[in-house]
Coordinates of C-alpha atoms and ligand atoms in Angstrom, one line a residue:
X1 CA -9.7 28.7 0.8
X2 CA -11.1 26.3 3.3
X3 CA -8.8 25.6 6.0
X4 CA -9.5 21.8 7.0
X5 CA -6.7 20.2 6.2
X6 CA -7.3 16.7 4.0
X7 CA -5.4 13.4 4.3
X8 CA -4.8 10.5 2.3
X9 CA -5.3 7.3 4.3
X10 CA -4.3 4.8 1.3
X11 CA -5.5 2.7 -1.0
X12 CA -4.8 -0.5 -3.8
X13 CA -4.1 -0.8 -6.9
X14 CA -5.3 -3.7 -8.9
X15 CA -2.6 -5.8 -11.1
X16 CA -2.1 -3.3 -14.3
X17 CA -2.1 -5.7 -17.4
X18 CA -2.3 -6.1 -21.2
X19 CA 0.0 -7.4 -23.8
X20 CA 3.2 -8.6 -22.4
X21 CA 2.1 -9.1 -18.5
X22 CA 2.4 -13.4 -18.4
X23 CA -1.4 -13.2 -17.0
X24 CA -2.9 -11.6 -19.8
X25 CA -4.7 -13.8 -22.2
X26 CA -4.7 -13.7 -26.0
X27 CA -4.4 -15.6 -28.7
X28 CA -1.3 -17.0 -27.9
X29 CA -1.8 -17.8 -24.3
X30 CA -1.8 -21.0 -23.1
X31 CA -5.2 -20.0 -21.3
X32 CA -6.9 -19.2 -24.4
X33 CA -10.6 -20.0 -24.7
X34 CA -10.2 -21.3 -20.8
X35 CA -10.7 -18.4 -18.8
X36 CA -11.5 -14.6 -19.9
X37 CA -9.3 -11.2 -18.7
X38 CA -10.9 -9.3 -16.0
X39 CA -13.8 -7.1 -16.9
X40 CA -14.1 -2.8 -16.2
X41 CA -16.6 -4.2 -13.2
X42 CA -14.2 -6.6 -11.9
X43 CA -11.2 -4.5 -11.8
X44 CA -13.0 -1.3 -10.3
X45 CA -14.7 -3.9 -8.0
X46 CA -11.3 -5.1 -6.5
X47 CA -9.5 -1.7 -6.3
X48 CA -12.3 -0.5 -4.0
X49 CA -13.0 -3.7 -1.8
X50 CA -8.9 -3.8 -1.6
X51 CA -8.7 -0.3 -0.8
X52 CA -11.5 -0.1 2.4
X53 CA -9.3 -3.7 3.5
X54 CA -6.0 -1.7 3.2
X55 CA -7.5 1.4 4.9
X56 CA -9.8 -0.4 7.4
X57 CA -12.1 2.4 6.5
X58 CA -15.9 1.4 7.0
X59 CA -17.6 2.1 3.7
X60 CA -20.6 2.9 5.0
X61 CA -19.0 6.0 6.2
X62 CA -18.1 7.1 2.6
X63 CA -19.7 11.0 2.3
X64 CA -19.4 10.5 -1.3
X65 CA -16.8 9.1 -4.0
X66 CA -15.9 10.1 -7.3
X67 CA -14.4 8.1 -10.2
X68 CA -12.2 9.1 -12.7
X69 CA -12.6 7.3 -16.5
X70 CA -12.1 8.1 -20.2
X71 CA -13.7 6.5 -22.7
X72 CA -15.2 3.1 -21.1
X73 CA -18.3 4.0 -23.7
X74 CA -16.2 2.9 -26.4
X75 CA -13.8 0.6 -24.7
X76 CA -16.8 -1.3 -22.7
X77 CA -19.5 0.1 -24.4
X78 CA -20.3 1.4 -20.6
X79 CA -21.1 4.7 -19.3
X80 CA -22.8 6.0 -16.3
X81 CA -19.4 5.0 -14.2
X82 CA -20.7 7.1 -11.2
X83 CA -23.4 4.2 -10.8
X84 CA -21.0 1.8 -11.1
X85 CA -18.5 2.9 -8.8
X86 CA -21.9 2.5 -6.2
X87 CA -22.4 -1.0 -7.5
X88 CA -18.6 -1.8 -6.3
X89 CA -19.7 -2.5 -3.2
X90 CA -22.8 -3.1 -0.8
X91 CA -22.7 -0.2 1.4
X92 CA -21.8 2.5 -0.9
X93 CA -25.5 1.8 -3.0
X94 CA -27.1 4.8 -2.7
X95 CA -24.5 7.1 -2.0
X96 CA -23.8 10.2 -4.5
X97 CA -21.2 9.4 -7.2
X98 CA -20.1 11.2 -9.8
X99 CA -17.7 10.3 -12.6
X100 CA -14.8 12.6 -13.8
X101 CA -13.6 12.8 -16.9
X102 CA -10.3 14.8 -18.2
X103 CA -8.8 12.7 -20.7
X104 CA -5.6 11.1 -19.2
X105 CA -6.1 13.1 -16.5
X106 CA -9.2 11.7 -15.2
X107 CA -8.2 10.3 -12.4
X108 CA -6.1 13.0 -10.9
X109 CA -8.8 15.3 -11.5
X110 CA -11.3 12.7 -9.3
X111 CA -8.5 13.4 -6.9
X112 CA -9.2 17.3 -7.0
X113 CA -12.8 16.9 -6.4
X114 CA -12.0 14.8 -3.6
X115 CA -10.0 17.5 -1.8
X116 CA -12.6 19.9 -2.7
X117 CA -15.1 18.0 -1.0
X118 CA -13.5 17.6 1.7
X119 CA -12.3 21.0 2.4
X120 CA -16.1 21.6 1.7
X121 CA -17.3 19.3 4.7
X122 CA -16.9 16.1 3.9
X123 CA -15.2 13.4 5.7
X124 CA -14.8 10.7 3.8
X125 CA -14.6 10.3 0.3
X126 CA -13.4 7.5 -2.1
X127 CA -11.7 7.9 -5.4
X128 CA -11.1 6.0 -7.9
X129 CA -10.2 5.4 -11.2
X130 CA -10.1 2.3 -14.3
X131 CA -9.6 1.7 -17.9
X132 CA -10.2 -1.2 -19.7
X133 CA -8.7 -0.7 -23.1
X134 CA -7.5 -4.3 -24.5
X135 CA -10.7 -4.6 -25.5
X136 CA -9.7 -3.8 -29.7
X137 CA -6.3 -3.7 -31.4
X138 CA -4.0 -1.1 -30.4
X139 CA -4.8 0.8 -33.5
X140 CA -8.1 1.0 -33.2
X141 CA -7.6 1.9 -29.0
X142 CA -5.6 4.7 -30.6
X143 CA -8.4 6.2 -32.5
X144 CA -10.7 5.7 -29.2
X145 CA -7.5 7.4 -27.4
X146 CA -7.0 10.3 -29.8
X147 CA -10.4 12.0 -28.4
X148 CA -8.3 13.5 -26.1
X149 CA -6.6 15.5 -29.1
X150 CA -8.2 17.9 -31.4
X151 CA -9.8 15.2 -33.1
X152 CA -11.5 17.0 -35.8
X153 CA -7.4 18.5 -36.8
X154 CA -5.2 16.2 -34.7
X155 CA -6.3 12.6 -35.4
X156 CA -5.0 12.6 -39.2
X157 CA -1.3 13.1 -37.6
X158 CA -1.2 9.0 -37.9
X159 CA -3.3 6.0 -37.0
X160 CA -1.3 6.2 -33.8
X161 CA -2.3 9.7 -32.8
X162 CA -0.6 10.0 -29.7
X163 CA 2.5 8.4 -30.2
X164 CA 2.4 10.8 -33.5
X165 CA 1.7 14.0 -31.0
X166 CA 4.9 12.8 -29.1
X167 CA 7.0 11.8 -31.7
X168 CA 6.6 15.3 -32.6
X169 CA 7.8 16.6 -29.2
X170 CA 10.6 14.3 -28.7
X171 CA 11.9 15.7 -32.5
X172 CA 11.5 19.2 -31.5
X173 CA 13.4 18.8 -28.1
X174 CA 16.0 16.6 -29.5
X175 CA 16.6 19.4 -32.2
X176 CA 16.4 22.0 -29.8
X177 CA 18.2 20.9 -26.8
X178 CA 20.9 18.2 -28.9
X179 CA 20.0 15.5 -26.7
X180 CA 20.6 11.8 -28.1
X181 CA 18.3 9.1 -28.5
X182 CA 20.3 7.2 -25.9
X183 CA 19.6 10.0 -23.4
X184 CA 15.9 9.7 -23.8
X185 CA 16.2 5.3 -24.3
X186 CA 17.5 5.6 -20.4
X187 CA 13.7 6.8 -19.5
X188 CA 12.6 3.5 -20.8
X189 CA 15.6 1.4 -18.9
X190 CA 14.7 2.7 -15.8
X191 CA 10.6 2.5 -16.4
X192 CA 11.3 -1.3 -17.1
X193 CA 13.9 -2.0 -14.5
X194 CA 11.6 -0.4 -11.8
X195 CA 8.2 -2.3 -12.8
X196 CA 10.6 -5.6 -12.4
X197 CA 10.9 -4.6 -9.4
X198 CA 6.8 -3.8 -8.7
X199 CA 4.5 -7.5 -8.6
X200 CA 1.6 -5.4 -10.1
X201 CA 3.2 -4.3 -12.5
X202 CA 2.0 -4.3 -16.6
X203 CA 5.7 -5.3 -18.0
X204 CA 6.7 -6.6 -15.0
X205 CA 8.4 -9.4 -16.4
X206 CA 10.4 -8.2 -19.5
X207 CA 13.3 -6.5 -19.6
X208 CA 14.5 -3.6 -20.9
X209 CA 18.4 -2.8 -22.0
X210 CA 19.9 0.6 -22.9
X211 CA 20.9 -1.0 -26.7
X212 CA 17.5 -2.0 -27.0
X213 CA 16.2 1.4 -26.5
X214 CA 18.2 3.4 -28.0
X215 CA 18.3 2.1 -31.5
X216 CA 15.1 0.6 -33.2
X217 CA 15.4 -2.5 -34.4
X218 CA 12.7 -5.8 -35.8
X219 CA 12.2 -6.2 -31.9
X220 CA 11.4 -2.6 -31.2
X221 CA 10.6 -1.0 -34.3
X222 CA 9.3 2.4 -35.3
X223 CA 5.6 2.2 -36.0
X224 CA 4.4 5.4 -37.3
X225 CA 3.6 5.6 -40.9
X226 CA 4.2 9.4 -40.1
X227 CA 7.5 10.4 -42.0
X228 CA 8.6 12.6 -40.2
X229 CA 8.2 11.5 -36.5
X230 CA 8.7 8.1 -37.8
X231 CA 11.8 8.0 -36.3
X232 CA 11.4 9.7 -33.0
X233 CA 9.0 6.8 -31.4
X234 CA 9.6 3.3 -30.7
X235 CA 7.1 0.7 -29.5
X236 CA 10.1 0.8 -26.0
X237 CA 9.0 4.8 -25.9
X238 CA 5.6 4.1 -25.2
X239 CA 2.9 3.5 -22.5
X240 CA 1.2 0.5 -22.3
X241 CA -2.5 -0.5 -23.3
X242 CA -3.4 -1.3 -19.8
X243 CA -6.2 -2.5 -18.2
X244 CA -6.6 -2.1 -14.3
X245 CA -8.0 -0.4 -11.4
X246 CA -7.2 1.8 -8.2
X247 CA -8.5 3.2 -5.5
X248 CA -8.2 5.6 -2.5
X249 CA -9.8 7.1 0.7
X250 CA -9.2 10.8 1.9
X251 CA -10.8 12.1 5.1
X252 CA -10.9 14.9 7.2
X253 CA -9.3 15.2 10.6
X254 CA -12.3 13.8 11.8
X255 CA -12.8 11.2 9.3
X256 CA -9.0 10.1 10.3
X257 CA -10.4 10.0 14.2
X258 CA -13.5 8.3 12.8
X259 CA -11.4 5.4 11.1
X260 CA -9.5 5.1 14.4
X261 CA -6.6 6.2 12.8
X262 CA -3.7 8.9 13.7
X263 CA -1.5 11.2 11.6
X264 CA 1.3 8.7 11.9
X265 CA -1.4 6.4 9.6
X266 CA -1.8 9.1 6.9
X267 CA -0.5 11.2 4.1
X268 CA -1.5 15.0 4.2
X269 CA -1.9 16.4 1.2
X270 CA -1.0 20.1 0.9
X271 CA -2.1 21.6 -2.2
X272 CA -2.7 21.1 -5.8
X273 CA -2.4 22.9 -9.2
X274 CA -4.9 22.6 -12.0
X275 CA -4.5 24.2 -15.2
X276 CA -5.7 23.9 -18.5
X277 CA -5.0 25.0 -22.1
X278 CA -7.2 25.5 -25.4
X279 CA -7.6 22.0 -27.1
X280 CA -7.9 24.4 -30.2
X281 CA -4.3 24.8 -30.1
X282 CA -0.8 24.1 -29.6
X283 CA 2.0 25.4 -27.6
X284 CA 5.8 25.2 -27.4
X285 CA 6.7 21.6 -28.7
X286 CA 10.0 21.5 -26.2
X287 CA 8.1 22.6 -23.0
X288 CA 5.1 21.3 -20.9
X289 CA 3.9 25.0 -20.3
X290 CA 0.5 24.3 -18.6
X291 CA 2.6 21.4 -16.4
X292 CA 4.7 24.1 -15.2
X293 CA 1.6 26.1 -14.7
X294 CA 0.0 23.6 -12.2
X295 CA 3.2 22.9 -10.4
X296 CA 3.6 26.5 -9.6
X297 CA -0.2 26.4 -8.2
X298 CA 0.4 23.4 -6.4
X299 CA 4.1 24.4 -5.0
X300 CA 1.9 28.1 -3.8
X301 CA -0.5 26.1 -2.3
X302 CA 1.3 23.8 -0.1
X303 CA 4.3 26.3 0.6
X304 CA 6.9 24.3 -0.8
X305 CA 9.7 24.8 -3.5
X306 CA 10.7 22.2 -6.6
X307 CA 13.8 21.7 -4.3
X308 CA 11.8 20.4 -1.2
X309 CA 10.6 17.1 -3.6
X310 CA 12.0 14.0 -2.8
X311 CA 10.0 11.5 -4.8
X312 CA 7.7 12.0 -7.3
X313 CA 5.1 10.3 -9.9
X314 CA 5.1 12.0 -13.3
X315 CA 3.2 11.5 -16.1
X316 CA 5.5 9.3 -18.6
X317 CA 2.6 8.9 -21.0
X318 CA 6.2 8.6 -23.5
X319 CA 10.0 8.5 -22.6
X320 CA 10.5 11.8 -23.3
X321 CA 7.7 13.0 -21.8
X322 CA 9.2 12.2 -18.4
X323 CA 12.2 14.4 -19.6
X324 CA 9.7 17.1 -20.2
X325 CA 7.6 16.7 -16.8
X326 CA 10.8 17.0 -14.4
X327 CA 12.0 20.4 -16.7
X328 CA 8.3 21.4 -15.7
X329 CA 8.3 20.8 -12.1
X330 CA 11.6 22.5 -11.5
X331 CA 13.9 19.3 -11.1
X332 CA 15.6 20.4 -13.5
X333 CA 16.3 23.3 -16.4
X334 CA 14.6 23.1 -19.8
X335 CA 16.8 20.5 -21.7
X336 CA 18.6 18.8 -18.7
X337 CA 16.3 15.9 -18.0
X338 CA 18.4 13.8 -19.5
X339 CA 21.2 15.0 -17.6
X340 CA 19.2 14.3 -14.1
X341 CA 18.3 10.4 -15.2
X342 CA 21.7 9.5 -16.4
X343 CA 23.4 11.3 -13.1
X344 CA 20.9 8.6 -11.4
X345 CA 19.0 11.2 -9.4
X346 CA 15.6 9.5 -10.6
X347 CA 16.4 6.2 -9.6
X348 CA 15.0 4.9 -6.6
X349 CA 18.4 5.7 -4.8
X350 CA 19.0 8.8 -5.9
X351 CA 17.9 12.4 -4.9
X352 CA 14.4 12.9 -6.6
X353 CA 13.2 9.1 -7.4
X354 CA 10.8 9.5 -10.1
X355 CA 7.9 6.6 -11.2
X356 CA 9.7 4.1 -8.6
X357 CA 7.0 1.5 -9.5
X358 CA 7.6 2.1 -13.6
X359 CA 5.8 5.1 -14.3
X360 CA 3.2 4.5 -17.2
X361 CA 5.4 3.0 -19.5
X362 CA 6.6 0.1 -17.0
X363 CA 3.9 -0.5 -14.3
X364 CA 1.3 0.2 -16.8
X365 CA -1.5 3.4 -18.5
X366 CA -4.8 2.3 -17.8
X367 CA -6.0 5.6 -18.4
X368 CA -8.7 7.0 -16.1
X369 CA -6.6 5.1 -12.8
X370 CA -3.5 6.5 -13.7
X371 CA -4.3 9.8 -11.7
X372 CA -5.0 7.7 -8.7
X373 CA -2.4 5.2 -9.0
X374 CA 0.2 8.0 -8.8
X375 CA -1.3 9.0 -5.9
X376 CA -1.3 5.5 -3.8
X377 CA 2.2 5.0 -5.0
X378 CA 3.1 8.1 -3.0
X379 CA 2.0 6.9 -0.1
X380 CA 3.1 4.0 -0.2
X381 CA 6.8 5.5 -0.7
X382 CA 6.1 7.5 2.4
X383 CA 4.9 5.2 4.4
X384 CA 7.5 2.0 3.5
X385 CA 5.1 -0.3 1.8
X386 CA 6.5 -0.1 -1.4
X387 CA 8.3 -3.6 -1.3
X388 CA 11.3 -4.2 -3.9
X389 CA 11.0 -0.7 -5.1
X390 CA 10.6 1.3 -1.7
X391 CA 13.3 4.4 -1.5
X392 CA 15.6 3.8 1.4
X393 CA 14.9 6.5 3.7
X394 CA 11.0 7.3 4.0
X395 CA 10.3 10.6 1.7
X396 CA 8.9 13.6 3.4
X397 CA 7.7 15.5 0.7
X398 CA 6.1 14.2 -2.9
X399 CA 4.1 15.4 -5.9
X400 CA 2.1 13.2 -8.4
X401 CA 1.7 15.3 -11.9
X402 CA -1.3 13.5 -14.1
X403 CA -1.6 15.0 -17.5
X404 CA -4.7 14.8 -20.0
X405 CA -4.1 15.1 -23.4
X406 CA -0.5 17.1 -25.2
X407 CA -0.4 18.8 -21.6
X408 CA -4.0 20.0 -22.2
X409 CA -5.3 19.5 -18.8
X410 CA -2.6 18.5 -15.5
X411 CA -2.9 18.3 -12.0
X412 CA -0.2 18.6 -9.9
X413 CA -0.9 17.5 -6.6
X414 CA 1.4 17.9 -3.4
X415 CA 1.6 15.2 -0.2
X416 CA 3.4 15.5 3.0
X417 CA 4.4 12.8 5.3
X418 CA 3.1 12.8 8.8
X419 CA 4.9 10.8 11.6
Ligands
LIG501 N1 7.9 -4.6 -37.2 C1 7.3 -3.6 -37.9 N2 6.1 -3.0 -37.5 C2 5.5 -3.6 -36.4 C3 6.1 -4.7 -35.7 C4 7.3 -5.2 -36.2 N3 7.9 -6.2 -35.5 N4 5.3 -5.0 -34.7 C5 4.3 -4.1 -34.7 N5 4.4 -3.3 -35.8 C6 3.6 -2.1 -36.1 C7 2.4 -2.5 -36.9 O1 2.0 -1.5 -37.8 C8 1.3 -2.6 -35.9 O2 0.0 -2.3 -36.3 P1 -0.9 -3.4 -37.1 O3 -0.7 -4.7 -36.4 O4 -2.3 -2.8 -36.9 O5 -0.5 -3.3 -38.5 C9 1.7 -1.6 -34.9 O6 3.1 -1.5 -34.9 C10 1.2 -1.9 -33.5 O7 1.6 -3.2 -33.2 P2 0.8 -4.1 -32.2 O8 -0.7 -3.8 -32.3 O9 1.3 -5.5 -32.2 O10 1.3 -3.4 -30.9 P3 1.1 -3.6 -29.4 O11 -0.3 -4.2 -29.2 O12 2.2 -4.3 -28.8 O13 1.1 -2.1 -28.9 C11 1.9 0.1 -29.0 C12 2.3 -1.4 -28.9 C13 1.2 0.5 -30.3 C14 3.1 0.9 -28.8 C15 0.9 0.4 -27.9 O14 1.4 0.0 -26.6 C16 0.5 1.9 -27.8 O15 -0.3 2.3 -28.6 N6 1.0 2.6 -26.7 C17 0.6 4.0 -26.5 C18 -0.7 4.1 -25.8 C19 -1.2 5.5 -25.7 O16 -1.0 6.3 -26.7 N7 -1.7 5.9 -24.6 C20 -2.1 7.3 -24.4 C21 -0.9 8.1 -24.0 S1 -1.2 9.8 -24.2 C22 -1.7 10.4 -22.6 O17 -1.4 9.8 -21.6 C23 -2.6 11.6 -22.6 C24 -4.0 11.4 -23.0 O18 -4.9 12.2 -22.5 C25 -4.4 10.4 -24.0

């Protein structure tokens, strides 16, 4: 392995939005028929010009960039992103781009390439990542979505693939490890309370109570036609259809001098672990196995145990998959997640902070930026700019863990801070 080390010298998010976020408009907005959401262009457009302002990187120093995207052919009717993400912005025309696709994972895996290119030679190179998915109705963003299941055996699970695939999991680890509903609603809580908290946040503005979550009810019903896993999923469970944008710039030590900038400016990051698993089948319901599998890669990589984490972005494409993702990283053992968020450890005072600005299902799931996102937020957290939700003392150690379909593809990725 190539020893030039890579940094992470920051980047923007765009406002994360859909149904529920006051600015998005729909039928029952007061803005209706007066002004139009932002487009895929617009929102990939601002992430980038926001993240060369936030930076103060030149773009026409950009090596190369890569952008991370799912399914904008059938969202947007747009492909060919790697063309697009050299439209963003005058000086990157010309440039080579290349889009990345890995379901959910899209964007983390944009990340990987980025580290791989610079460990390669490169010296700067953008990343980013967007969705636009309110587009349709959420049923028929689900079918769109369930492409990254086994479509041809998966997609008859429900209309609603994916909160179907989940609803299966959160039965099987409820049954398993006896853990209540209440114990997985507190995922949700703390999602919600921390997005209040986060101005770009998707459901920044409604709130979320442990009553609400833990019982269904007319205001957060179950919505699967699914018998059976029915009951294990409510709408307060979920990720949001989100639409937004976000990108970053990593460099080389001589991409950080040729910025003007000094360690004390970046983020290193240390290592990463990607692993993937047949689409063709399915593993242990209770367990994210090829999660696990990447953290261990990633932990190897960057010399660092589960125990030397002190904030982290995890891939909460459901409640209980956040349960599941800290059991896989090695915050806690199989069936104590629960344990770990009601003890407060994953709050943003406590001693792992987890999704400080609302993980998917509070700041937001636009799918192909989510990798990135997770990525900025680190840094931010490390390096005090995370407003109402920043963690009190600045965090030394992180990990972001992006997941493409049921724990199909994930990258674990691993980020130091450097004074
Ligand atoms: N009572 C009873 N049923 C109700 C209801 C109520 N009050 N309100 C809604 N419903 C039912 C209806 O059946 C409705 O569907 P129809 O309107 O088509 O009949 C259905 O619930 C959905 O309702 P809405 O369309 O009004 O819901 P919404 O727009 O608010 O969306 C959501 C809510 C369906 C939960 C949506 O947020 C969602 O699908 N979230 C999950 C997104 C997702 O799966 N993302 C991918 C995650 S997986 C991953 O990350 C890995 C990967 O690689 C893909």
């Amino acid at each position: 392995m190539s020893s030039r080390r890579v940094f992470l010298l920051g980047g923007a998010n765009t406002a994360f939005i859909g149904k529920g976020h006051p600015d998005f408009v729909w039928k029952n907005h007061p803005d209706f028929g007066k002004r139009e959401n932002p487009t895929l262009e617009e929102h990939l457009a601002s992430a980038v010009h926001a993240a060369f302002e936030v930076t103060g990187v030149d773009p026409a120093r950009v090596d190369k960039g890569y952008i991370g995207n799912f399914v904008a052919e059938l969202f947007c009717q747009q492909g060919h992103l790697g063309a697009a993400l050299a439209g963003s912005h005058p000086a990157l025309a010309g440039k080579p781009m290349t889009r990345v696709e890995a379901a959910c994972a899209s964007g983390g895996l944009a990340l990987a390439c980025a580290i791989d290119a610079i460990r390669a030679g490169s010296d700067t190179v953008l990343v980013a990542g967007v969705e636009v998915q309110t587009t349709v109705s959420a049923r028929d963003g689900a079918d769109y979505l369930a492409r990254a299941s086994h479509y041809r055996r998966q997609r008859s699970i429900d209309d609603f693939t994916f909160p179907a695939l989940f609803g299966r999991r959160t039965k099987a680890y409820r049954e398993r490890y006896g853990v209540s509903e209440e114990d997985i609603g507190r995922a949700a809580v703390k999602a919600y309370g921390n997005a209040n908290k986060n101005p770009l946040a998707h459901m920044k503005a409604k709130k979320m109570d442990l009553a609400t979550a833990s019982a269904a009810g007319d205001k957060n019903p179950c919505f699967l036609n699914n018998a059976e896993y029915a009951p294990y999923i409510k709408m307060s469970d979920c990720s949001q259809v989100s639409d937004g944008g976000s990108a970053l710039v990593v460099v080389s030590e001589a991409g950080l001098r040729a910025a003007g900038k000094t360690y004390a400016d970046a983020i290193e990051i240390t290592g990463y672990g990607h692993s993937t698993a047949s689409l063709y089948e399915d593993g242990d319901l209770t367990q994210l196995w090829t999660t696990r599998s990447a953290a261990e890669k990633a932990y190897a990589a960057a010399g660092i145990s589960a125990r030397d984490v002190q904030v982290a972005e995890v891939h909460d494409c459901f409640t209980v998959t956040e349960l599941l993702m800290v059991e896989a990283l090695g915050f806690a053992d199989a069936g104590q997640g629960g344990a770990l968020l009601r003890d407060g450890a994953m709050d943003i005072g406590g001693s792992i902070p987890v999704n400080t600005g609302g993980g998917l299902v509070g700041f937001g799931h636009p799918v192909g930026a989510t990798g990135v996102k997770q990525a900025i937020e680190i840094w931010k957290q490390m390096k005090g700019r995370a407003g109402g939700y920043q963690v009190p003392s600045a965090p030394k150690v992180g990990v972001t863990a992006n997941m493409g379909g049921d724990d199909r593809t994930v990258m674990v990725t691993a980020y130091q801070n450097l004074e």
